[in-house]
Coordinates of C-alpha atoms in Angstrom, one line a residue:
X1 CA 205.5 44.3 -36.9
X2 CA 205.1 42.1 -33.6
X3 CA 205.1 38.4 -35.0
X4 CA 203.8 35.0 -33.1
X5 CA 205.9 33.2 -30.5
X6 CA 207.0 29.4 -32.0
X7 CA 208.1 26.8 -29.5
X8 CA 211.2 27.8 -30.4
X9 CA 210.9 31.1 -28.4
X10 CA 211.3 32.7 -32.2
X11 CA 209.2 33.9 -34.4
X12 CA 207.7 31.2 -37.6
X13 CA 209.9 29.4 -39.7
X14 CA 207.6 31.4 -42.7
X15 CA 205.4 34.5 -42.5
X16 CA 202.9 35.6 -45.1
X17 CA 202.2 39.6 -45.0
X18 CA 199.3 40.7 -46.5
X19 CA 198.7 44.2 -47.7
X20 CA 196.2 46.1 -45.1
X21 CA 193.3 47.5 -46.3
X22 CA 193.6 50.3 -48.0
X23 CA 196.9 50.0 -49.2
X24 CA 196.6 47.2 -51.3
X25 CA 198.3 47.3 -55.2
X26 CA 197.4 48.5 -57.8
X27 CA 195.1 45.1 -59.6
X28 CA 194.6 43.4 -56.4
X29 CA 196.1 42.2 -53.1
X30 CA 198.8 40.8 -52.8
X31 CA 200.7 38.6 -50.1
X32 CA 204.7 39.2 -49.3
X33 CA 206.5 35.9 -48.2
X34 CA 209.2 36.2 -45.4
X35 CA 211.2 33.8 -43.8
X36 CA 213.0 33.3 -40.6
X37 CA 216.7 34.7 -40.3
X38 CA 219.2 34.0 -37.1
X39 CA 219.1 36.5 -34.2
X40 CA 221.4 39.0 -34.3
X41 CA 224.2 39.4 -31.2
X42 CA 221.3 41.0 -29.2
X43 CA 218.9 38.4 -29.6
X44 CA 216.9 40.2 -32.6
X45 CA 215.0 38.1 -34.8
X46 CA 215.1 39.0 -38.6
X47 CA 213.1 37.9 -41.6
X48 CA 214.1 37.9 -44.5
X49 CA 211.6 38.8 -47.9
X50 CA 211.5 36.2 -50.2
X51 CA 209.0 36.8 -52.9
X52 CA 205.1 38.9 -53.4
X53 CA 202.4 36.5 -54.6
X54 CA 198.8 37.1 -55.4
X55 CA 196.2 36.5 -53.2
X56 CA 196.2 33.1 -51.6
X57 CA 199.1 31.8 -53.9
X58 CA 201.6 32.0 -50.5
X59 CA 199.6 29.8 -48.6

């Protein structure tokens, strides 16, 4: 998924994911926090997951 630009030239420090509609869990929506890895050798931005919260918990 294409992520904003920081000032960094990178993409966020943090990025919350939220389930789209109609795919959402079973008992509500939830929200996946990711954070910002190093670029790979070919300049490839990575995130890595950190944890699912409910709705408006990641925030």
């Amino acid at each position: 998924r294409a992520l904003p630009v920081g000032p960094d030239g990178g993409p966020p420090t943090r990025w919350i994911m939220r389930h789209p509609r109609g795919g959402e869990p079973v008992g509500g929506v939830a929200e996946h926090l990711y954070e910002r890895e190093r670029p790979d050798g070919a300049g490839v931005w990575t995130m890595r997951y950190v944890r699912t919260d409910p709705l408006g918990v990641s925030e």
